[in-house]
Short mmCIF file of C-alpha atoms and ligand atoms in Angstrom, two decimals:
data_model
loop_
_atom_site.label_atom_id
_atom_site.label_comp_id
_atom_site.label_asym_id
_atom_site.label_seq_id
_atom_site.Cartn_x
_atom_site.Cartn_y
_atom_site.Cartn_z
CA MET A 27 12.33 74.87 10.74
CA THR A 28 9.08 76.84 11.18
CA VAL A 29 5.85 75.27 10.04
CA ASN A 30 3.18 77.79 9.06
CA THR A 31 1.25 76.16 6.23
CA ILE A 32 -0.08 72.64 6.71
CA GLY A 33 -1.95 70.44 4.27
CA VAL A 34 -4.23 67.68 5.59
CA MET A 35 -5.05 64.89 3.16
CA GLY A 36 -8.28 63.10 4.07
CA ALA A 37 -11.19 65.03 5.59
CA GLY A 38 -12.82 62.15 7.45
CA MET A 39 -13.24 61.63 11.17
CA MET A 40 -9.57 62.32 11.97
CA GLY A 41 -8.31 64.60 9.19
CA SER A 42 -11.11 67.14 9.61
CA GLU A 43 -10.44 67.61 13.33
CA ILE A 44 -6.65 67.58 12.88
CA ALA A 45 -7.19 70.45 10.44
CA LEU A 46 -9.37 72.19 13.03
CA VAL A 47 -6.88 72.04 15.93
CA LEU A 48 -4.10 73.30 13.66
CA ALA A 49 -6.27 76.16 12.34
CA LEU A 50 -7.19 77.07 15.91
CA ALA A 51 -3.45 77.14 16.68
CA GLY A 52 -3.01 79.79 13.99
CA LYS A 53 -1.62 77.59 11.23
CA SER A 54 -2.75 78.16 7.67
CA VAL A 55 -4.45 74.85 6.85
CA LEU A 56 -5.54 73.30 3.57
CA LEU A 57 -7.87 70.31 3.83
CA SER A 58 -8.34 67.92 0.92
CA ASP A 59 -10.31 64.78 0.10
CA ARG A 60 -11.66 62.92 -2.92
CA ASP A 61 -14.70 65.06 -3.66
CA ARG A 62 -16.38 68.32 -2.80
CA GLU A 63 -19.27 66.66 -0.96
CA LEU A 64 -16.86 65.12 1.58
CA LEU A 65 -15.17 68.49 2.11
CA ASP A 66 -18.53 70.23 2.62
CA LYS A 67 -19.53 67.52 5.09
CA ALA A 68 -16.27 68.06 7.00
CA ALA A 69 -16.79 71.85 7.08
CA ALA A 70 -20.33 71.40 8.45
CA LYS A 71 -19.03 68.98 11.11
CA LEU A 72 -16.32 71.42 12.19
CA ASP A 73 -18.83 74.28 12.43
CA GLY A 74 -20.90 72.02 14.70
CA ILE A 75 -17.89 71.27 16.92
CA LEU A 76 -17.07 74.97 17.20
CA ASP A 77 -20.68 75.93 17.96
CA LYS A 78 -21.03 73.19 20.60
CA GLY A 79 -17.65 74.22 22.02
CA ILE A 80 -18.79 77.85 22.26
CA ALA A 81 -22.00 76.77 24.00
CA ARG A 82 -19.90 74.81 26.54
CA GLY A 83 -17.39 77.61 27.04
CA LEU A 84 -14.54 75.66 25.40
CA TYR A 85 -14.13 78.07 22.48
CA SER A 86 -14.86 81.77 21.98
CA GLU A 87 -16.41 83.47 18.95
CA ASP A 88 -12.86 84.70 18.19
CA ASP A 89 -11.63 81.09 18.13
CA LYS A 90 -14.36 80.21 15.65
CA ALA A 91 -13.51 83.17 13.42
CA ARG A 92 -9.77 82.31 13.56
CA ALA A 93 -10.39 78.66 12.73
CA GLN A 94 -12.64 79.56 9.80
CA ASP A 95 -10.18 82.16 8.50
CA ASN A 96 -7.24 79.77 8.70
CA LEU A 97 -8.90 76.70 7.20
CA ARG A 98 -9.44 76.32 3.47
CA SER A 99 -10.31 73.26 1.44
CA THR A 100 -9.22 72.16 -2.00
CA LEU A 101 -9.55 69.27 -4.43
CA ASP A 102 -6.47 70.35 -6.35
CA LEU A 103 -3.31 68.66 -5.10
CA GLN A 104 -1.20 71.41 -6.70
CA ASP A 105 -2.49 73.76 -3.97
CA PHE A 106 -0.35 71.75 -1.50
CA ALA A 107 2.84 73.00 -3.21
CA PRO A 108 3.50 75.84 -0.69
CA CYS A 109 2.94 73.61 2.38
CA ASP A 110 5.67 73.28 5.03
CA MET A 111 4.10 70.04 6.26
CA VAL A 112 1.38 67.64 5.11
CA ILE A 113 -0.51 65.28 7.42
CA GLU A 114 -2.05 62.26 5.74
CA ALA A 115 -5.27 60.88 7.27
CA VAL A 116 -6.75 58.77 4.45
CA PHE A 117 -8.09 55.21 4.80
CA GLU A 118 -6.05 52.75 6.89
CA ASP A 119 -4.96 50.92 3.76
CA GLU A 120 -1.30 50.68 2.77
CA ALA A 121 -2.04 50.80 -0.98
CA VAL A 122 -4.27 53.89 -0.65
CA LYS A 123 -1.66 55.66 1.49
CA ALA A 124 1.10 54.66 -0.96
CA GLY A 125 -0.86 56.24 -3.83
CA VAL A 126 -1.29 59.46 -1.86
CA TYR A 127 2.44 59.64 -0.99
CA ARG A 128 3.51 59.13 -4.61
CA ALA A 129 1.17 61.91 -5.73
CA LEU A 130 2.27 64.24 -2.91
CA ASP A 131 5.95 63.63 -3.56
CA GLU A 132 5.55 65.05 -7.07
CA VAL A 133 3.91 68.25 -5.86
CA LEU A 134 5.50 69.14 -2.51
CA ALA A 135 8.54 71.35 -2.05
CA PRO A 136 11.72 69.32 -1.36
CA GLU A 137 11.83 70.47 2.29
CA CYS A 138 8.14 69.78 3.06
CA LEU A 139 7.57 67.39 5.98
CA VAL A 140 5.07 64.55 5.62
CA ALA A 141 3.32 62.89 8.57
CA SER A 142 0.93 59.96 8.67
CA ASN A 143 -1.90 59.54 11.13
CA THR A 144 -1.87 55.77 10.61
CA SER A 145 -3.14 53.76 13.58
CA SER A 146 -1.12 50.68 12.90
CA ILE A 147 0.99 50.58 9.74
CA SER A 148 4.77 50.80 10.18
CA ILE A 149 6.15 54.30 9.54
CA THR A 150 9.32 52.81 8.05
CA VAL A 151 7.21 50.81 5.60
CA LEU A 152 5.07 53.84 4.68
CA ALA A 153 8.23 55.94 4.18
CA SER A 154 9.34 53.51 1.49
CA TYR A 155 6.56 54.84 -0.79
CA LEU A 156 8.17 58.28 -0.77
CA SER A 157 11.27 59.24 -2.72
CA GLU A 158 14.49 58.46 -0.88
CA ARG A 159 15.30 62.14 -0.34
CA ARG A 160 12.00 62.77 1.47
CA ARG A 161 12.20 59.77 3.84
CA PRO A 162 14.13 61.74 6.52
CA LEU A 163 11.20 64.21 6.46
CA PHE A 164 8.56 61.54 7.06
CA ILE A 165 7.13 60.67 10.50
CA GLY A 166 4.07 59.24 12.25
CA THR A 167 1.77 61.59 14.17
CA HIS A 168 -0.91 59.41 15.71
CA PHE A 169 -3.70 61.66 16.96
CA PHE A 170 -6.58 60.25 18.99
CA SER A 171 -10.31 60.58 18.44
CA PRO A 172 -11.98 63.01 18.94
CA VAL A 173 -8.92 65.07 18.04
CA SER A 174 -10.53 68.30 19.23
CA ARG A 175 -10.62 66.84 22.76
CA MET A 176 -7.93 64.15 23.10
CA LYS A 177 -4.54 65.51 24.12
CA LEU A 178 -2.24 62.67 23.11
CA VAL A 179 -0.21 62.42 19.91
CA GLU A 180 2.11 59.44 19.56
CA VAL A 181 5.10 60.77 17.60
CA ILE A 182 6.73 57.93 15.73
CA PRO A 183 10.01 58.28 13.84
CA GLY A 184 10.75 55.61 11.25
CA LEU A 185 14.23 54.23 10.56
CA ASP A 186 15.06 57.10 8.19
CA THR A 187 13.40 59.97 10.08
CA ALA A 188 15.78 62.85 10.85
CA ASP A 189 16.07 64.17 14.43
CA GLU A 190 15.14 67.63 13.14
CA THR A 191 11.87 66.24 11.75
CA VAL A 192 11.05 64.77 15.17
CA ALA A 193 11.80 68.10 16.88
CA THR A 194 9.81 70.20 14.40
CA VAL A 195 6.77 67.93 14.38
CA THR A 196 6.81 67.62 18.18
CA ALA A 197 6.74 71.44 18.37
CA VAL A 198 3.80 71.61 15.93
CA CYS A 199 1.82 69.13 18.07
CA GLU A 200 2.54 71.20 21.18
CA GLU A 201 1.45 74.39 19.39
CA ALA A 202 -1.84 72.60 18.61
CA GLY A 203 -2.34 72.07 22.36
CA LYS A 204 -1.39 68.39 22.28
CA THR A 205 0.98 66.33 24.40
CA PRO A 206 3.32 64.45 22.09
CA VAL A 207 4.87 61.22 23.37
CA PRO A 208 7.75 59.63 21.46
CA ILE A 209 7.05 56.02 20.49
CA LYS A 210 9.18 53.46 18.65
CA ASP A 211 7.97 52.33 15.22
CA VAL A 212 6.38 48.98 16.06
CA VAL A 213 3.11 47.76 14.59
CA GLY A 214 0.21 49.32 16.53
CA PHE A 215 2.58 51.66 18.40
CA ALA A 216 1.79 51.76 22.15
CA VAL A 217 -1.78 52.82 22.86
CA ASN A 218 -3.41 50.65 20.20
CA ARG A 219 -1.55 47.57 21.40
CA LEU A 220 -2.92 48.16 24.89
CA ILE A 221 -6.43 49.15 23.89
CA HIS A 222 -7.04 46.32 21.42
CA ILE A 223 -6.00 43.65 23.94
CA PHE A 224 -8.54 45.24 26.31
CA TRP A 225 -11.27 45.41 23.64
CA ILE A 226 -10.68 41.81 22.53
CA GLU A 227 -11.09 40.62 26.13
CA ALA A 228 -14.23 42.78 26.51
CA MET A 229 -15.71 41.10 23.40
CA ARG A 230 -14.81 37.66 24.80
CA LEU A 231 -16.83 38.52 27.91
CA VAL A 232 -19.84 39.33 25.71
CA GLU A 233 -19.38 36.15 23.64
CA GLU A 234 -19.26 34.10 26.87
CA GLY A 235 -22.42 35.80 28.14
CA VAL A 236 -20.60 37.17 31.19
CA ALA A 237 -22.22 40.60 30.80
CA THR A 238 -23.83 42.81 28.17
CA PRO A 239 -21.84 45.52 26.34
CA GLU A 240 -23.77 48.14 28.28
CA ASP A 241 -23.01 46.52 31.66
CA ILE A 242 -19.33 46.11 30.77
CA ASP A 243 -19.18 49.79 29.82
CA THR A 244 -20.77 50.72 33.15
CA ALA A 245 -18.36 48.43 35.01
CA CYS A 246 -15.32 49.93 33.27
CA LYS A 247 -16.46 53.49 33.91
CA LEU A 248 -17.27 52.92 37.59
CA GLY A 249 -14.61 50.35 38.41
CA MET A 250 -11.68 51.59 36.32
CA GLY A 251 -12.40 55.31 36.20
CA LEU A 252 -12.61 55.34 32.39
CA PRO A 253 -14.56 58.26 30.90
CA VAL A 254 -16.13 55.92 28.34
CA GLY A 255 -16.46 52.13 28.21
CA PRO A 256 -14.90 49.88 25.53
CA PHE A 257 -18.09 49.22 23.54
CA ARG A 258 -19.19 52.85 23.39
CA LEU A 259 -15.64 53.74 22.33
CA MET A 260 -15.52 51.03 19.62
CA ASP A 261 -18.80 52.41 18.27
CA ALA A 262 -17.23 55.88 18.11
CA VAL A 263 -14.01 54.67 16.48
CA THR A 264 -16.09 52.45 14.13
CA ASN A 265 -16.13 48.68 14.32
CA ASN A 266 -14.82 48.30 10.77
CA LEU A 267 -11.67 50.27 11.66
CA THR A 268 -11.34 48.25 14.88
CA LEU A 269 -11.43 45.05 12.82
CA ASP A 270 -8.94 46.41 10.25
CA VAL A 271 -6.49 47.32 13.01
CA GLN A 272 -6.90 43.98 14.80
CA GLU A 273 -6.19 42.14 11.56
CA ILE A 274 -2.95 44.11 11.18
CA LEU A 275 -2.01 43.47 14.85
CA HIS A 276 -2.91 39.78 14.47
CA GLU A 277 -0.63 39.47 11.47
CA ALA A 278 2.21 41.16 13.37
CA TYR A 279 1.89 39.54 16.80
CA GLY A 280 -0.13 36.34 16.35
CA PRO A 281 -3.05 34.86 18.29
CA ARG A 282 -3.17 37.37 21.12
CA PHE A 283 -4.68 39.91 18.70
CA MET A 284 -6.96 37.50 16.78
CA PRO A 285 -10.18 39.45 16.01
CA ARG A 286 -13.22 37.93 17.75
CA PRO A 287 -15.81 36.17 15.56
CA LEU A 288 -18.54 38.44 16.98
CA LEU A 289 -16.75 41.56 15.72
CA LYS A 290 -16.32 40.03 12.24
CA GLN A 291 -19.99 39.11 12.16
CA MET A 292 -21.09 42.58 13.20
CA VAL A 293 -18.88 44.37 10.67
CA LYS A 294 -20.07 42.07 7.86
CA ALA A 295 -23.66 42.88 8.80
CA GLY A 296 -23.02 46.65 8.82
CA TYR A 297 -23.05 47.15 12.61
CA ASN A 298 -20.20 49.61 12.26
CA GLY A 299 -21.03 51.89 15.16
CA ARG A 300 -22.46 55.33 15.77
CA SER A 301 -21.94 56.71 12.25
CA ALA A 302 -23.79 53.67 10.81
CA GLY A 303 -26.68 54.15 13.25
CA LYS A 304 -26.01 50.76 14.85
CA GLY A 305 -23.14 48.95 16.48
CA TRP A 306 -22.87 47.68 20.06
CA TYR A 307 -25.63 50.23 20.70
CA SER A 308 -28.35 51.57 18.43
CA TYR A 309 -28.34 55.24 17.55
CA ASP A 310 -31.77 56.55 16.74
CA GLU A 311 -30.62 60.17 16.56
CA ARG A 312 -28.81 59.63 13.22
N1 NAD B 28 -11.00 56.71 13.63
C1 NAD B 28 -10.12 56.75 14.63
O1 NAD B 28 -10.47 56.72 15.82
C2 NAD B 28 -8.65 56.86 14.33
C3 NAD B 28 -7.77 57.15 15.39
C4 NAD B 28 -6.41 57.33 15.13
C5 NAD B 28 -5.94 57.18 13.85
N2 NAD B 28 -6.81 56.87 12.82
C6 NAD B 28 -6.24 56.75 11.48
O2 NAD B 28 -6.50 57.96 10.78
C7 NAD B 28 -6.63 57.68 9.37
C8 NAD B 28 -7.99 58.18 8.91
O3 NAD B 28 -9.00 57.54 9.67
P1 NAD B 28 -10.49 58.12 9.76
O4 NAD B 28 -11.13 57.42 10.90
O5 NAD B 28 -10.45 59.60 9.70
O6 NAD B 28 -11.09 57.56 8.39
P2 NAD B 28 -12.32 58.13 7.55
O7 NAD B 28 -12.78 57.00 6.69
O8 NAD B 28 -13.29 58.84 8.43
O9 NAD B 28 -11.62 59.24 6.63
C9 NAD B 28 -10.70 58.94 5.64
C10 NAD B 28 -10.87 59.98 4.55
O10 NAD B 28 -9.84 59.79 3.59
C11 NAD B 28 -10.39 60.07 2.34
N3 NAD B 28 -9.57 59.45 1.31
C12 NAD B 28 -9.45 58.14 1.03
N4 NAD B 28 -8.61 57.96 -0.01
C13 NAD B 28 -8.19 59.19 -0.38
C14 NAD B 28 -7.33 59.66 -1.39
N5 NAD B 28 -6.71 58.81 -2.20
N6 NAD B 28 -7.12 60.98 -1.49
C15 NAD B 28 -7.75 61.85 -0.64
N7 NAD B 28 -8.59 61.46 0.34
C16 NAD B 28 -8.81 60.14 0.46
C17 NAD B 28 -11.79 59.49 2.41
O11 NAD B 28 -12.65 60.01 1.41
C18 NAD B 28 -12.21 59.85 3.82
O12 NAD B 28 -12.91 61.08 3.88
C19 NAD B 28 -6.45 56.16 9.23
O13 NAD B 28 -5.12 55.90 8.93
C20 NAD B 28 -6.83 55.66 10.62
O14 NAD B 28 -6.24 54.42 10.91
C21 NAD B 28 -8.14 56.74 13.04
#
């Protein structure tokens, strides 16, 4: 099956950049969210990414023109009717995603593929919110942030996913310049299970007064060769999402993923990271 027209539901941190990489790859992309203001904000963010990319030699003016030509936004779900594939990137909340799938199922063509960018919720469970006939067409495509730069996509078939869906979606990821890696449908998939164990231990070190977040970030960059340390990365991902994911992992796997009290405290007090202006670091530039 050839995928030319792709709908992206949710124009936040992930959905907006997923739309961008697909538009750059020549797909016709429709981006949707709950209101016009969010879509305008996403468009402005993507223009910024393209302009910065041009300044750094990552994109050309032609790339920018192609992305802008190929990317449209809409608030009308009916506009998704001609899509060959829809990628869902709404909040990491099973009930919210379920509502989106039920609405999409009504509108999409019977052969339209549906993918979720969930970080942690089981693909087999999410598939159950779609009609039975669409479940073979449903799959997880877990992109990483920032999508415009990170190459990995975890491709996660659920119990009902058809082999042809895996092959088609893998090809779409490759066309978007990504490296898809097949992963079994377990809670948290592979990378999040690894990274959250690491982040939880990093937070324990801070709680025990072993080192500051900044010094741990420096140590991880210089001693482990990481491009960015755990605290800077949590601030980018947002601490509220980190907590949500750890709660899901904790429920699935028990104490080894128990969220640290410090993280809960910070999220409750609004220290959500870079986009909130404060997190493990403070961000005056906001
Ligand atoms: N932030 C990350 O680093 C990251 C990484 C990988 C995967 N994810 C996953 O990607 C998904 C999106 O995360 P995000 O960080 O982009 O979140 P976000 O909060 O930045 O964006 C979510 C967007 O979904 C929209 N939305 C919510 N309900 C909707 C609805 N019913 N209909 C249409 N739009 C709706 C919101 O208005 C918002 O703009 C989540 O499942 C998350 O777990 C996030």
